[in-house]
PDB file of C-alpha atoms in Angstrom:
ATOM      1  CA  UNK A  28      19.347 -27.794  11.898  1.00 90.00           C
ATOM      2  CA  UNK A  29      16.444 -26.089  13.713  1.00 95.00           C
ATOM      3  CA  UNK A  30      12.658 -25.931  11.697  1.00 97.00           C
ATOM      4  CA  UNK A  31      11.475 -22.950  12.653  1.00 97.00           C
ATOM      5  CA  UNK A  32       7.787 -22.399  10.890  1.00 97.00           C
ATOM      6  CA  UNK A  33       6.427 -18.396   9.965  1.00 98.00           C
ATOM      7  CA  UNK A  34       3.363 -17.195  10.630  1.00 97.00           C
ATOM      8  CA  UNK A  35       3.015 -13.931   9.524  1.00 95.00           C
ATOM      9  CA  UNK A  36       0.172 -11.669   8.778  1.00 92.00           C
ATOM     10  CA  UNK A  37      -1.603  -7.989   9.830  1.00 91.00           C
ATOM     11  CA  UNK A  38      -2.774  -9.740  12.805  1.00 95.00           C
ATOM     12  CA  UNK A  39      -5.689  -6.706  13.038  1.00 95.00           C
ATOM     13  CA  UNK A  40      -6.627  -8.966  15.505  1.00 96.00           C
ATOM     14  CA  UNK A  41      -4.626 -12.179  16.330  1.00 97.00           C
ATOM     15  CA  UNK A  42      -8.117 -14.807  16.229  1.00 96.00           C
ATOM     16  CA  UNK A  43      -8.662 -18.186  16.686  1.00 96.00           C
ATOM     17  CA  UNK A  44      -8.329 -19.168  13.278  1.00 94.00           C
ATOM     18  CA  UNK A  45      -4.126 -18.456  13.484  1.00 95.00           C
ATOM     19  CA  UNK A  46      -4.707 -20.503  17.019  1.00 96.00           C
ATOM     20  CA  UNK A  47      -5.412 -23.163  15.467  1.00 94.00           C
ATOM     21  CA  UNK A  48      -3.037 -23.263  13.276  1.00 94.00           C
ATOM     22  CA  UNK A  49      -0.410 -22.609  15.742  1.00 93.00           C
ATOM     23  CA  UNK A  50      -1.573 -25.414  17.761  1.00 92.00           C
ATOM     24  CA  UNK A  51      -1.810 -27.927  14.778  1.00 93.00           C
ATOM     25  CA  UNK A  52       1.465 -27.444  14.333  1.00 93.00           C
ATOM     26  CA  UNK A  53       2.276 -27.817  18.332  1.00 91.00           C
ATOM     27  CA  UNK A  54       0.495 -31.146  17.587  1.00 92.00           C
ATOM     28  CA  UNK A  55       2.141 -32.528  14.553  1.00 93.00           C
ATOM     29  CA  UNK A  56       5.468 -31.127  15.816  1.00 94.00           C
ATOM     30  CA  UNK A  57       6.589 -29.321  12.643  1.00 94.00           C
ATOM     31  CA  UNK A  58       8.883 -27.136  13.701  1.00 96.00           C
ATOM     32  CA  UNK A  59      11.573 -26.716  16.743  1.00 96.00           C
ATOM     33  CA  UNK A  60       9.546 -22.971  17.171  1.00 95.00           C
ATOM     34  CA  UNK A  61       7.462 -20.887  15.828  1.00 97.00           C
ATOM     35  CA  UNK A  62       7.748 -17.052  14.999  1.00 97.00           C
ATOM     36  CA  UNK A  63       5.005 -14.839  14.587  1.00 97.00           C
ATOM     37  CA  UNK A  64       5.471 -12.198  12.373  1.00 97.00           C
ATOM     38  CA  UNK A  65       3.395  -9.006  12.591  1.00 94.00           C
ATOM     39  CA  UNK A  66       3.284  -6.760   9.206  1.00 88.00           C
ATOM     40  CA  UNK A  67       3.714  -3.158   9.121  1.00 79.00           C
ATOM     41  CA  UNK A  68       2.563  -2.638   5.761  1.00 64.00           C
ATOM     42  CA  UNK A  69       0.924  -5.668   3.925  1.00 56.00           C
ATOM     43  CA  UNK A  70       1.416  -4.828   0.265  1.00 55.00           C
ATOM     44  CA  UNK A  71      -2.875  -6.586   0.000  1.00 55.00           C
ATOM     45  CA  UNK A  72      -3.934  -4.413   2.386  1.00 53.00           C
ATOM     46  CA  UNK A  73      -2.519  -1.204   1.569  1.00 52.00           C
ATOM     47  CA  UNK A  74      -5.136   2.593   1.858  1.00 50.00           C
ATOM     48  CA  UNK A  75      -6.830   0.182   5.212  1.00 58.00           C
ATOM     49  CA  UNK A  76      -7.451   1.006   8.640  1.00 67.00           C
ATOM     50  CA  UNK A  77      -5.646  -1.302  10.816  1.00 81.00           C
ATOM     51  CA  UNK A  78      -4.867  -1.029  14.700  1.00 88.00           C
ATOM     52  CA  UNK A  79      -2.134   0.765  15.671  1.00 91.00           C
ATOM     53  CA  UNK A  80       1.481  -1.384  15.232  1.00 91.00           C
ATOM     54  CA  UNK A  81       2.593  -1.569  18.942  1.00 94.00           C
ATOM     55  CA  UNK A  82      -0.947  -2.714  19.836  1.00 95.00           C
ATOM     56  CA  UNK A  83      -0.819  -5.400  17.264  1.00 96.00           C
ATOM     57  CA  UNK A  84       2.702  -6.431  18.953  1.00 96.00           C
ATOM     58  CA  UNK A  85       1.494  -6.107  22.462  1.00 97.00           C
ATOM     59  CA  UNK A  86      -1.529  -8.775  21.237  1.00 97.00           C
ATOM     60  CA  UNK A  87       0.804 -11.209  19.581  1.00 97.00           C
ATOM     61  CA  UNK A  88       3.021 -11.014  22.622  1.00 97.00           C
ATOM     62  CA  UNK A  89       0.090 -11.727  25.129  1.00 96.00           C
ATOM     63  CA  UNK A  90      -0.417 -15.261  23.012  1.00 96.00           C
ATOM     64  CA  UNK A  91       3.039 -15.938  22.720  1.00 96.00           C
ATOM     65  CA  UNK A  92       3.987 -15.672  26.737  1.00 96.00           C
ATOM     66  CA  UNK A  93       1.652 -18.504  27.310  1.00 94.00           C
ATOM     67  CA  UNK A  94       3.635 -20.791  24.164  1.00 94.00           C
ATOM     68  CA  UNK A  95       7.546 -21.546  25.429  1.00 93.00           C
ATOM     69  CA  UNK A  96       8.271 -22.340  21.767  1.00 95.00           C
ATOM     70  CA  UNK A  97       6.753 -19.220  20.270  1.00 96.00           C
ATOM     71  CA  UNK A  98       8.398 -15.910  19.705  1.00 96.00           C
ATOM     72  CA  UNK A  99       7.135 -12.700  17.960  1.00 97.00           C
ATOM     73  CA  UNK A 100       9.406 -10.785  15.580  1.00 96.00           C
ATOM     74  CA  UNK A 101       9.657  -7.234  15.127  1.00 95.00           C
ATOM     75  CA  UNK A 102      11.737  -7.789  11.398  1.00 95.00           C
ATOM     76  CA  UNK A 103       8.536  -6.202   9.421  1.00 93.00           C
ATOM     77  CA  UNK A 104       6.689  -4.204  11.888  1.00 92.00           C
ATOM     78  CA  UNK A 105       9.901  -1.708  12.762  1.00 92.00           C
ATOM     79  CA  UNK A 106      10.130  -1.822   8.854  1.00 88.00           C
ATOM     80  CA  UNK A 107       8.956   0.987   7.034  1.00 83.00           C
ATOM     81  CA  UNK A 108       8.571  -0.584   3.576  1.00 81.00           C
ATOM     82  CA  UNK A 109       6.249  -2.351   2.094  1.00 81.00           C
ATOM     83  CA  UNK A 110       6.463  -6.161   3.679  1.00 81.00           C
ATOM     84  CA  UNK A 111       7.347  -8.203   0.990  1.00 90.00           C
ATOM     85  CA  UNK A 112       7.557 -12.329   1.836  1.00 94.00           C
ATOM     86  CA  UNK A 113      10.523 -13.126  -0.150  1.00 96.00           C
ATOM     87  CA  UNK A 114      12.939 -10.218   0.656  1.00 95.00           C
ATOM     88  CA  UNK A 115      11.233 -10.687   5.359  1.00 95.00           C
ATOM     89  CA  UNK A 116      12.555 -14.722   4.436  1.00 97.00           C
ATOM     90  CA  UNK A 117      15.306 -14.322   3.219  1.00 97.00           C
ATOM     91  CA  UNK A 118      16.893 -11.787   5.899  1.00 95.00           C
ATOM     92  CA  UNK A 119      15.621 -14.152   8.494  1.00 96.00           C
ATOM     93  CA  UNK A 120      17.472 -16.637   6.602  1.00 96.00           C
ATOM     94  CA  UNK A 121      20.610 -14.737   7.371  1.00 96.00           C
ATOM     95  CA  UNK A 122      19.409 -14.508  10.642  1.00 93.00           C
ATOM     96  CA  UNK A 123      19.387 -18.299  11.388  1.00 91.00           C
ATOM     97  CA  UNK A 124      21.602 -19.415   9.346  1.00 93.00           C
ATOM     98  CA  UNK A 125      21.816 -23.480   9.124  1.00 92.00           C
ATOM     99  CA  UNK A 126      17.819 -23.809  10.189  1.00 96.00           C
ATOM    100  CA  UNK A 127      15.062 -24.264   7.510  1.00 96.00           C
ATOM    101  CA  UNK A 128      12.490 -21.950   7.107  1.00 97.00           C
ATOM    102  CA  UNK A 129       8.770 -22.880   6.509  1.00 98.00           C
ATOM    103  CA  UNK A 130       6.782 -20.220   5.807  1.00 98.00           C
ATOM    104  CA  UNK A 131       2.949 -21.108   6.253  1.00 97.00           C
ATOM    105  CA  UNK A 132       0.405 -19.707   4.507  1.00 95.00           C
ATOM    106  CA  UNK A 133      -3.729 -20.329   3.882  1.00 92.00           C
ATOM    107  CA  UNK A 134      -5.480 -22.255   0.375  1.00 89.00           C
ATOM    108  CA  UNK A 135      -6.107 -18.585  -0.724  1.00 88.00           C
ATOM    109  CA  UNK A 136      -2.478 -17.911  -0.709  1.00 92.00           C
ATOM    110  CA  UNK A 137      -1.003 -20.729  -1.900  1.00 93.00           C
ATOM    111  CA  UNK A 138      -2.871 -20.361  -5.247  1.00 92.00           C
ATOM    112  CA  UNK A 139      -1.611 -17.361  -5.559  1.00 94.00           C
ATOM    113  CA  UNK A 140       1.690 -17.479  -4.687  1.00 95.00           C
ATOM    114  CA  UNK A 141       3.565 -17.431  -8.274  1.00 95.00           C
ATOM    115  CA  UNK A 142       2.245 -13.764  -8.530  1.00 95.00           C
ATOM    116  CA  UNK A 143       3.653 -12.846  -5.354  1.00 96.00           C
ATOM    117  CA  UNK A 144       6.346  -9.976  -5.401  1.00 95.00           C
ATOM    118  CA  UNK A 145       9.730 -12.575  -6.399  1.00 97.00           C
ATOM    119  CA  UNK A 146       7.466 -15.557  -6.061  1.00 97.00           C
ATOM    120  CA  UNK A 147       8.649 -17.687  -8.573  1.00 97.00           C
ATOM    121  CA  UNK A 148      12.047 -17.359  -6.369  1.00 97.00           C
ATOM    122  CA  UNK A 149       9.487 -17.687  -3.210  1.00 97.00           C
ATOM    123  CA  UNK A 150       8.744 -20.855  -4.375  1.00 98.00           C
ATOM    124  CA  UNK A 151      12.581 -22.311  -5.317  1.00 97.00           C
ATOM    125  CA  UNK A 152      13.771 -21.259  -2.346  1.00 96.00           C
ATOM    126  CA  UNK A 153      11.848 -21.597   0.484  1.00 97.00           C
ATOM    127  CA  UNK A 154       9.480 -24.030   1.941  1.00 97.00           C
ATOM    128  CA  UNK A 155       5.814 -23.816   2.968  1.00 98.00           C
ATOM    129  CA  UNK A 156       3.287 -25.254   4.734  1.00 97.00           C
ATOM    130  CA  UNK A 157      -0.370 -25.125   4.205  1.00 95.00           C
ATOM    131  CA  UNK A 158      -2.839 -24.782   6.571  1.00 93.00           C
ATOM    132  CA  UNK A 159      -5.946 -25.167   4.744  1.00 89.00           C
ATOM    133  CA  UNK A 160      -8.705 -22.414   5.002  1.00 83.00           C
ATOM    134  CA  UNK A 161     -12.436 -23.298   4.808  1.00 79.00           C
ATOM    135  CA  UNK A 162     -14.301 -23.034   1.192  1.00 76.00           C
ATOM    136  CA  UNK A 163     -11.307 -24.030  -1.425  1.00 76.00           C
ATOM    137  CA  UNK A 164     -11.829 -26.604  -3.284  1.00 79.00           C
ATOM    138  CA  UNK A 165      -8.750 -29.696  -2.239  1.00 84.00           C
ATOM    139  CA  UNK A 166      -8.857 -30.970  -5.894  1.00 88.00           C
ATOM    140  CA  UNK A 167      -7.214 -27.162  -7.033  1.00 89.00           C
ATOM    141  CA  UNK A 168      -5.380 -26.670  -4.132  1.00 91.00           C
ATOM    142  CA  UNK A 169      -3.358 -30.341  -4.725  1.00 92.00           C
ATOM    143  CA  UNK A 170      -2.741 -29.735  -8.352  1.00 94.00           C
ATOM    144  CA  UNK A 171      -1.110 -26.318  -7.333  1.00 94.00           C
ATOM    145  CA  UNK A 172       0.651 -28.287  -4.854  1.00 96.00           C
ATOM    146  CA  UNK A 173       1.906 -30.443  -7.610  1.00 96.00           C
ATOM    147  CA  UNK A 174       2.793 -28.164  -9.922  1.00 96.00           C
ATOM    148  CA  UNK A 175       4.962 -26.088  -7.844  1.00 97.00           C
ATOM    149  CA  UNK A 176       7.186 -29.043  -6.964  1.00 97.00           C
ATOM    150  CA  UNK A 177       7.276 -30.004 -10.527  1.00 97.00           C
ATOM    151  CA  UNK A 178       8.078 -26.809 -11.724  1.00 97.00           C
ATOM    152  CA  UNK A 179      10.427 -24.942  -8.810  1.00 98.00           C
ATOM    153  CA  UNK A 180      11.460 -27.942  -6.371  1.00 97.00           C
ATOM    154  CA  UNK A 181       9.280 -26.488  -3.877  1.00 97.00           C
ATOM    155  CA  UNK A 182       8.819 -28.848  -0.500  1.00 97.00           C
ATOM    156  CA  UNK A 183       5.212 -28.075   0.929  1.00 97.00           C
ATOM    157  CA  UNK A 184       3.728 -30.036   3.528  1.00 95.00           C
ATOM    158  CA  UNK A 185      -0.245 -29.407   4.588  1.00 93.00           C
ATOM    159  CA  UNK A 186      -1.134 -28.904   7.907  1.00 93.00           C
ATOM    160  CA  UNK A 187      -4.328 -31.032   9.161  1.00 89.00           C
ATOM    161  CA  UNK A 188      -5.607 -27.453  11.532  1.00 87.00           C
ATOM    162  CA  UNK A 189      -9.424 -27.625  12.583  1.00 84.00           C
ATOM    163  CA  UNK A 190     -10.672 -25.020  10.631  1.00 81.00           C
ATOM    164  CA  UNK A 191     -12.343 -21.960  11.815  1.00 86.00           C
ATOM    165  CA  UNK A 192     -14.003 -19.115   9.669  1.00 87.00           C
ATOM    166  CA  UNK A 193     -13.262 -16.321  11.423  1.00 92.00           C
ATOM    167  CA  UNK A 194     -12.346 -13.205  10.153  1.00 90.00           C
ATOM    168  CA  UNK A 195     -10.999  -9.764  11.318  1.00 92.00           C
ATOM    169  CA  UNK A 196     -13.821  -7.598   9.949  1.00 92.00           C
ATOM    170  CA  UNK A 197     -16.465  -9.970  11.999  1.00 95.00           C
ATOM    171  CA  UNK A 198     -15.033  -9.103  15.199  1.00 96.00           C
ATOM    172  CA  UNK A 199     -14.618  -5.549  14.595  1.00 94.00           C
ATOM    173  CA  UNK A 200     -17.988  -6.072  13.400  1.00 95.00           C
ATOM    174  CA  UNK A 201     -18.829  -7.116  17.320  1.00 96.00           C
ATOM    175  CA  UNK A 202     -16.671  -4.999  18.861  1.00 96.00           C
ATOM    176  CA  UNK A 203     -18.632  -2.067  17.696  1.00 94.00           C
ATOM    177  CA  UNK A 204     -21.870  -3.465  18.047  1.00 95.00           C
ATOM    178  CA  UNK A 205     -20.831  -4.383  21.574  1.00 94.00           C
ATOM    179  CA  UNK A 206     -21.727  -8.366  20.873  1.00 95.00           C
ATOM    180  CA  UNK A 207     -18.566 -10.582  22.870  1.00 94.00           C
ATOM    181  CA  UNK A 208     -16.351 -12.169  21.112  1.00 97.00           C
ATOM    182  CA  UNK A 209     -14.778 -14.447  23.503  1.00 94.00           C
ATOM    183  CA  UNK A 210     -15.367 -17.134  20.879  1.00 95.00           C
ATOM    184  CA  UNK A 211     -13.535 -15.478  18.253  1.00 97.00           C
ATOM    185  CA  UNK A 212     -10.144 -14.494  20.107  1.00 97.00           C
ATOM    186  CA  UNK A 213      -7.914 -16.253  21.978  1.00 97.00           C
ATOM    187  CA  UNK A 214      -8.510 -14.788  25.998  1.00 96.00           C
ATOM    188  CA  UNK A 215      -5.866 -12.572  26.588  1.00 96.00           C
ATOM    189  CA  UNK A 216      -6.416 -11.233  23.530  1.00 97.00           C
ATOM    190  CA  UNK A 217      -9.946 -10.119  24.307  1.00 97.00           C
ATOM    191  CA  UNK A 218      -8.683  -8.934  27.925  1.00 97.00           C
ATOM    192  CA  UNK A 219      -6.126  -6.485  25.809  1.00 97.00           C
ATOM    193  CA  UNK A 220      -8.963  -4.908  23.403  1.00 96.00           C
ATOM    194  CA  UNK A 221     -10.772  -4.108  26.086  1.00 95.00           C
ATOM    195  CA  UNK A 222      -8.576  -2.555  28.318  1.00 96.00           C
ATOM    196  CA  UNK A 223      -7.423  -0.777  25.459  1.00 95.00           C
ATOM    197  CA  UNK A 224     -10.465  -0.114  23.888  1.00 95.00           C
ATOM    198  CA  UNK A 225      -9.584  -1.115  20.793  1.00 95.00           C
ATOM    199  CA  UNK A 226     -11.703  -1.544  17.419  1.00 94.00           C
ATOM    200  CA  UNK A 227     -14.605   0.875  18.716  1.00 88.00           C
TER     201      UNK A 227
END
């Protein structure tokens, strides 16, 4: 049995902030892979501008060619639903069947999780990981912690990443302003939305 962890998200654009995370989990060795998972449609962000999908892609793929143990999936960007977690998990359940699944997710997330589309069946069967985001309060985000396994049987382990407020509307924010933002994306991410004049 392989543990594969998800990261999914918009990715509008990949940033530091999901490097970090991704290398956290490099360091604690959580999981045999990882699988980055691009959204077509994020059910929060619905009626927004985001870049175009196959940009997106092309971005996750530049980070992922320089990580042997990282792949990119296409599952919910070729979709064209809504991305829901629970019905994305459990198809790439099917998908690798015999692994474990851990999907990881931020503090803002995890509190929220029970109101998720299916989440109280999120939550019984499937396992997370947290990877804490700056500005939640640890005292909250333990007793939700607690209360999930109590309640659902839910196995959630928390990730110790550095963590790094960045966000995707601050280097847009740059982009157009024409201020770098080396120190907000990874490098060949930065090479991409220039060449491809992205964001302005």
């Amino acid at each position: 049995m392989k543990n594969i962890g998800i990261l999914g998200g918009t990715f509008d654009p990949f940033h530091l902030g999901h490097l970090s995370i991704m290398e956290a989990a490099a360091e604690e060795r959580l999981f045999d892979r990882v699988i980055l998972l691009p959204a077509r449609v994020s059910p929060f962000k619905i009626g927004r501008e985001i870049a175009d999908r196959e940009d997106r892609l092309a971005m996750l793929e530049c980070v992922a060619a320089e990580y042997p143990s990282v792949t990119v999936s296409r599952l919910e960007i070729d979709s064209t639903r809504v991305s829901y977690t629970f019905d994305t998990l459990t198809e790439m359940q099917k998908q690798c069947p015999g692994d474990r699944l851990w999907f990881i997710v931020g503090s803002d997330s995890l509190l929220s999780l029970e109101r998720w589309y299916k989440g109280r069946e999120l939550l019984r069967g499937f396992s997370f990981v947290l990877a804490p985001r700056p500005g939640f309060d640890r005292t909250d985000t333990e007793a939700h912690i607690q209360r999930y396994r109590e309640l659902y049987g839910t196995e959630i382990r928390i990730l110790h990443n550095r963590l790094k407020n960045i966000s995707s509307t601050e280097i847009k924010k740059n982009i157009r302003e024409g201020k770098p933002i080396d120190s907000l994306v990874p490098g060949p991410v930065a090479d991409y939305i220039n060449e491809h004049r992205l964001y302005q």
